[in-house]
């Protein structure tokens, strides 16, 4: 969450706050996922993983189970499975 660019997003349905720090200088991109379902004023870190490849912008799937991270260069997009937000898993880059 130190440098989220345009990736900072909330999925209200699941109570998740997610952002990816990443660019050509900070590759591979650290995806942070927080639980804000109980109290958005006190987010609880669920995971911090290198799964947002060169992240810059992002989006959630409508069901909040997939986080999409687009790269700031190189035409990259990464789909990250957040079915279990404590264990994000890259589906495809």
mmCIF file with all atom_site columns, C-alpha atoms in Angstrom:
data_model
loop_
_atom_site.group_PDB
_atom_site.id
_atom_site.type_symbol
_atom_site.label_atom_id
_atom_site.label_alt_id
_atom_site.label_comp_id
_atom_site.label_asym_id
_atom_site.label_entity_id
_atom_site.label_seq_id
_atom_site.pdbx_PDB_ins_code
_atom_site.Cartn_x
_atom_site.Cartn_y
_atom_site.Cartn_z
_atom_site.occupancy
_atom_site.B_iso_or_equiv
_atom_site.pdbx_formal_charge
_atom_site.auth_seq_id
_atom_site.auth_comp_id
_atom_site.auth_asym_id
_atom_site.auth_atom_id
_atom_site.pdbx_PDB_model_num
ATOM 1  C CA . UNK A 1 1  ? 0.000   0.000   0.000   1.00 0.00 ? 1  UNK A CA 1
ATOM 2  C CA . UNK A 1 2  ? 3.036   2.282   -0.091  1.00 0.00 ? 2  UNK A CA 1
ATOM 3  C CA . UNK A 1 3  ? 2.579   3.195   -3.746  1.00 0.00 ? 3  UNK A CA 1
ATOM 4  C CA . UNK A 1 4  ? -0.719  1.858   -5.087  1.00 0.00 ? 4  UNK A CA 1
ATOM 5  C CA . UNK A 1 5  ? -0.964  4.073   -8.220  1.00 0.00 ? 5  UNK A CA 1
ATOM 6  C CA . UNK A 1 6  ? -4.485  3.575   -9.597  1.00 0.00 ? 6  UNK A CA 1
ATOM 7  C CA . UNK A 1 7  ? -4.820  0.075   -8.169  1.00 0.00 ? 7  UNK A CA 1
ATOM 8  C CA . UNK A 1 8  ? -6.419  0.832   -4.783  1.00 0.00 ? 8  UNK A CA 1
ATOM 9  C CA . UNK A 1 9  ? -9.845  -0.824  -4.793  1.00 0.00 ? 9  UNK A CA 1
ATOM 10 C CA . UNK A 1 10 ? -12.567 -2.002  -2.444  1.00 0.00 ? 10 UNK A CA 1
ATOM 11 C CA . UNK A 1 11 ? -14.851 -4.945  -3.042  1.00 0.00 ? 11 UNK A CA 1
ATOM 12 C CA . UNK A 1 12 ? -17.807 -4.126  -0.805  1.00 0.00 ? 12 UNK A CA 1
ATOM 13 C CA . UNK A 1 13 ? -19.508 -7.513  -1.187  1.00 0.00 ? 13 UNK A CA 1
ATOM 14 C CA . UNK A 1 14 ? -16.509 -9.396  0.253   1.00 0.00 ? 14 UNK A CA 1
ATOM 15 C CA . UNK A 1 15 ? -15.193 -6.596  2.464   1.00 0.00 ? 15 UNK A CA 1
ATOM 16 C CA . UNK A 1 16 ? -11.763 -6.567  0.791   1.00 0.00 ? 16 UNK A CA 1
ATOM 17 C CA . UNK A 1 17 ? -9.376  -3.695  0.190   1.00 0.00 ? 17 UNK A CA 1
ATOM 18 C CA . UNK A 1 18 ? -6.602  -4.474  -2.299  1.00 0.00 ? 18 UNK A CA 1
ATOM 19 C CA . UNK A 1 19 ? -3.795  -2.638  -4.031  1.00 0.00 ? 19 UNK A CA 1
ATOM 20 C CA . UNK A 1 20 ? -0.614  -3.525  -5.830  1.00 0.00 ? 20 UNK A CA 1
ATOM 21 C CA . UNK A 1 21 ? 2.713   -1.732  -5.624  1.00 0.00 ? 21 UNK A CA 1
ATOM 22 C CA . UNK A 1 22 ? 4.710   -2.276  -8.722  1.00 0.00 ? 22 UNK A CA 1
ATOM 23 C CA . UNK A 1 23 ? 6.393   -0.621  -11.644 1.00 0.00 ? 23 UNK A CA 1
ATOM 24 C CA . UNK A 1 24 ? 9.586   -1.110  -13.606 1.00 0.00 ? 24 UNK A CA 1
ATOM 25 C CA . UNK A 1 25 ? 11.622  -0.111  -10.531 1.00 0.00 ? 25 UNK A CA 1
ATOM 26 C CA . UNK A 1 26 ? 9.719   -2.148  -7.930  1.00 0.00 ? 26 UNK A CA 1
ATOM 27 C CA . UNK A 1 27 ? 9.018   -5.311  -9.919  1.00 0.00 ? 27 UNK A CA 1
ATOM 28 C CA . UNK A 1 28 ? 7.491   -7.862  -9.492  1.00 0.00 ? 28 UNK A CA 1
ATOM 29 C CA . UNK A 1 29 ? 4.688   -6.009  -7.718  1.00 0.00 ? 29 UNK A CA 1
ATOM 30 C CA . UNK A 1 30 ? 3.454   -6.605  -4.201  1.00 0.00 ? 30 UNK A CA 1
ATOM 31 C CA . UNK A 1 31 ? -0.265  -7.262  -3.821  1.00 0.00 ? 31 UNK A CA 1
ATOM 32 C CA . UNK A 1 32 ? -1.646  -6.335  -0.398  1.00 0.00 ? 32 UNK A CA 1
ATOM 33 C CA . UNK A 1 33 ? -5.102  -7.564  0.610   1.00 0.00 ? 33 UNK A CA 1
ATOM 34 C CA . UNK A 1 34 ? -6.895  -6.268  3.709   1.00 0.00 ? 34 UNK A CA 1
ATOM 35 C CA . UNK A 1 35 ? -10.108 -7.307  5.439   1.00 0.00 ? 35 UNK A CA 1
ATOM 36 C CA . UNK A 1 36 ? -12.362 -4.298  5.994   1.00 0.00 ? 36 UNK A CA 1
ATOM 37 C CA . UNK A 1 37 ? -15.600 -6.236  6.530   1.00 0.00 ? 37 UNK A CA 1
ATOM 38 C CA . UNK A 1 38 ? -15.842 -5.502  10.265  1.00 0.00 ? 38 UNK A CA 1
ATOM 39 C CA . UNK A 1 39 ? -14.377 -1.979  10.431  1.00 0.00 ? 39 UNK A CA 1
ATOM 40 C CA . UNK A 1 40 ? -13.032 -0.087  7.432   1.00 0.00 ? 40 UNK A CA 1
ATOM 41 C CA . UNK A 1 41 ? -11.231 2.315   9.793   1.00 0.00 ? 41 UNK A CA 1
ATOM 42 C CA . UNK A 1 42 ? -9.022  -0.526  11.014  1.00 0.00 ? 42 UNK A CA 1
ATOM 43 C CA . UNK A 1 43 ? -8.098  -2.746  8.042   1.00 0.00 ? 43 UNK A CA 1
ATOM 44 C CA . UNK A 1 44 ? -6.567  -6.123  8.885   1.00 0.00 ? 44 UNK A CA 1
ATOM 45 C CA . UNK A 1 45 ? -3.776  -7.324  6.604   1.00 0.00 ? 45 UNK A CA 1
ATOM 46 C CA . UNK A 1 46 ? -4.632  -10.727 5.159   1.00 0.00 ? 46 UNK A CA 1
ATOM 47 C CA . UNK A 1 47 ? -1.731  -11.130 2.723   1.00 0.00 ? 47 UNK A CA 1
ATOM 48 C CA . UNK A 1 48 ? 1.179   -9.343  1.120   1.00 0.00 ? 48 UNK A CA 1
ATOM 49 C CA . UNK A 1 49 ? 2.544   -11.317 -1.834  1.00 0.00 ? 49 UNK A CA 1
ATOM 50 C CA . UNK A 1 50 ? 4.553   -10.731 -5.029  1.00 0.00 ? 50 UNK A CA 1
ATOM 51 C CA . UNK A 1 51 ? 1.580   -11.548 -7.227  1.00 0.00 ? 51 UNK A CA 1
ATOM 52 C CA . UNK A 1 52 ? 0.766   -8.251  -8.952  1.00 0.00 ? 52 UNK A CA 1
ATOM 53 C CA . UNK A 1 53 ? 3.267   -8.367  -11.809 1.00 0.00 ? 53 UNK A CA 1
ATOM 54 C CA . UNK A 1 54 ? 4.391   -4.790  -12.597 1.00 0.00 ? 54 UNK A CA 1
ATOM 55 C CA . UNK A 1 55 ? 1.087   -3.549  -11.197 1.00 0.00 ? 55 UNK A CA 1
ATOM 56 C CA . UNK A 1 56 ? -0.218  -0.091  -11.892 1.00 0.00 ? 56 UNK A CA 1
ATOM 57 C CA . UNK A 1 57 ? -4.004  -0.261  -12.335 1.00 0.00 ? 57 UNK A CA 1
ATOM 58 C CA . UNK A 1 58 ? -6.440  -2.942  -11.259 1.00 0.00 ? 58 UNK A CA 1
ATOM 59 C CA . UNK A 1 59 ? -9.966  -4.243  -11.003 1.00 0.00 ? 59 UNK A CA 1
ATOM 60 C CA . UNK A 1 60 ? -12.051 -6.834  -9.207  1.00 0.00 ? 60 UNK A CA 1
ATOM 61 C CA . UNK A 1 61 ? -14.252 -9.364  -10.948 1.00 0.00 ? 61 UNK A CA 1
ATOM 62 C CA . UNK A 1 62 ? -17.936 -8.804  -10.108 1.00 0.00 ? 62 UNK A CA 1
ATOM 63 C CA . UNK A 1 63 ? -17.879 -11.607 -7.506  1.00 0.00 ? 63 UNK A CA 1
ATOM 64 C CA . UNK A 1 64 ? -14.692 -10.231 -5.882  1.00 0.00 ? 64 UNK A CA 1
ATOM 65 C CA . UNK A 1 65 ? -12.813 -13.507 -6.257  1.00 0.00 ? 65 UNK A CA 1
ATOM 66 C CA . UNK A 1 66 ? -10.402 -12.390 -8.985  1.00 0.00 ? 66 UNK A CA 1
ATOM 67 C CA . UNK A 1 67 ? -8.164  -9.331  -8.784  1.00 0.00 ? 67 UNK A CA 1
ATOM 68 C CA . UNK A 1 68 ? -6.842  -8.045  -12.093 1.00 0.00 ? 68 UNK A CA 1
ATOM 69 C CA . UNK A 1 69 ? -3.553  -6.135  -12.119 1.00 0.00 ? 69 UNK A CA 1
ATOM 70 C CA . UNK A 1 70 ? -2.386  -4.389  -15.280 1.00 0.00 ? 70 UNK A CA 1
ATOM 71 C CA . UNK A 1 71 ? 1.253   -3.520  -15.771 1.00 0.00 ? 71 UNK A CA 1
ATOM 72 C CA . UNK A 1 72 ? 2.618   -0.014  -16.155 1.00 0.00 ? 72 UNK A CA 1
ATOM 73 C CA . UNK A 1 73 ? 4.648   -1.169  -19.146 1.00 0.00 ? 73 UNK A CA 1
ATOM 74 C CA . UNK A 1 74 ? 4.936   -4.193  -21.383 1.00 0.00 ? 74 UNK A CA 1
ATOM 75 C CA . UNK A 1 75 ? 1.213   -4.809  -21.955 1.00 0.00 ? 75 UNK A CA 1
ATOM 76 C CA . UNK A 1 76 ? 0.960   -7.155  -18.967 1.00 0.00 ? 76 UNK A CA 1
ATOM 77 C CA . UNK A 1 77 ? -2.169  -8.216  -17.135 1.00 0.00 ? 77 UNK A CA 1
ATOM 78 C CA . UNK A 1 78 ? -2.248  -10.619 -14.216 1.00 0.00 ? 78 UNK A CA 1
ATOM 79 C CA . UNK A 1 79 ? -5.305  -12.420 -12.857 1.00 0.00 ? 79 UNK A CA 1
ATOM 80 C CA . UNK A 1 80 ? -4.977  -13.289 -9.168  1.00 0.00 ? 80 UNK A CA 1
ATOM 81 C CA . UNK A 1 81 ? -7.357  -15.728 -7.476  1.00 0.00 ? 81 UNK A CA 1
ATOM 82 C CA . UNK A 1 82 ? -8.574  -14.249 -4.167  1.00 0.00 ? 82 UNK A CA 1
ATOM 83 C CA . UNK A 1 83 ? -11.001 -17.043 -3.315  1.00 0.00 ? 83 UNK A CA 1
ATOM 84 C CA . UNK A 1 84 ? -8.863  -17.373 -0.187  1.00 0.00 ? 84 UNK A CA 1
ATOM 85 C CA . UNK A 1 85 ? -7.529  -13.825 0.365   1.00 0.00 ? 85 UNK A CA 1
ATOM 86 C CA . UNK A 1 86 ? -4.910  -15.165 2.783   1.00 0.00 ? 86 UNK A CA 1
ATOM 87 C CA . UNK A 1 87 ? -3.357  -17.206 -0.053  1.00 0.00 ? 87 UNK A CA 1
ATOM 88 C CA . UNK A 1 88 ? -3.565  -15.264 -3.336  1.00 0.00 ? 88 UNK A CA 1
ATOM 89 C CA . UNK A 1 89 ? -2.714  -17.390 -6.354  1.00 0.00 ? 89 UNK A CA 1
ATOM 90 C CA . UNK A 1 90 ? -1.704  -16.157 -9.802  1.00 0.00 ? 90 UNK A CA 1
ATOM 91 C CA . UNK A 1 91 ? -4.036  -17.648 -12.386 1.00 0.00 ? 91 UNK A CA 1
ATOM 92 C CA . UNK A 1 92 ? -2.561  -16.135 -15.533 1.00 0.00 ? 92 UNK A CA 1
ATOM 93 C CA . UNK A 1 93 ? -0.145  -13.422 -16.636 1.00 0.00 ? 93 UNK A CA 1
#
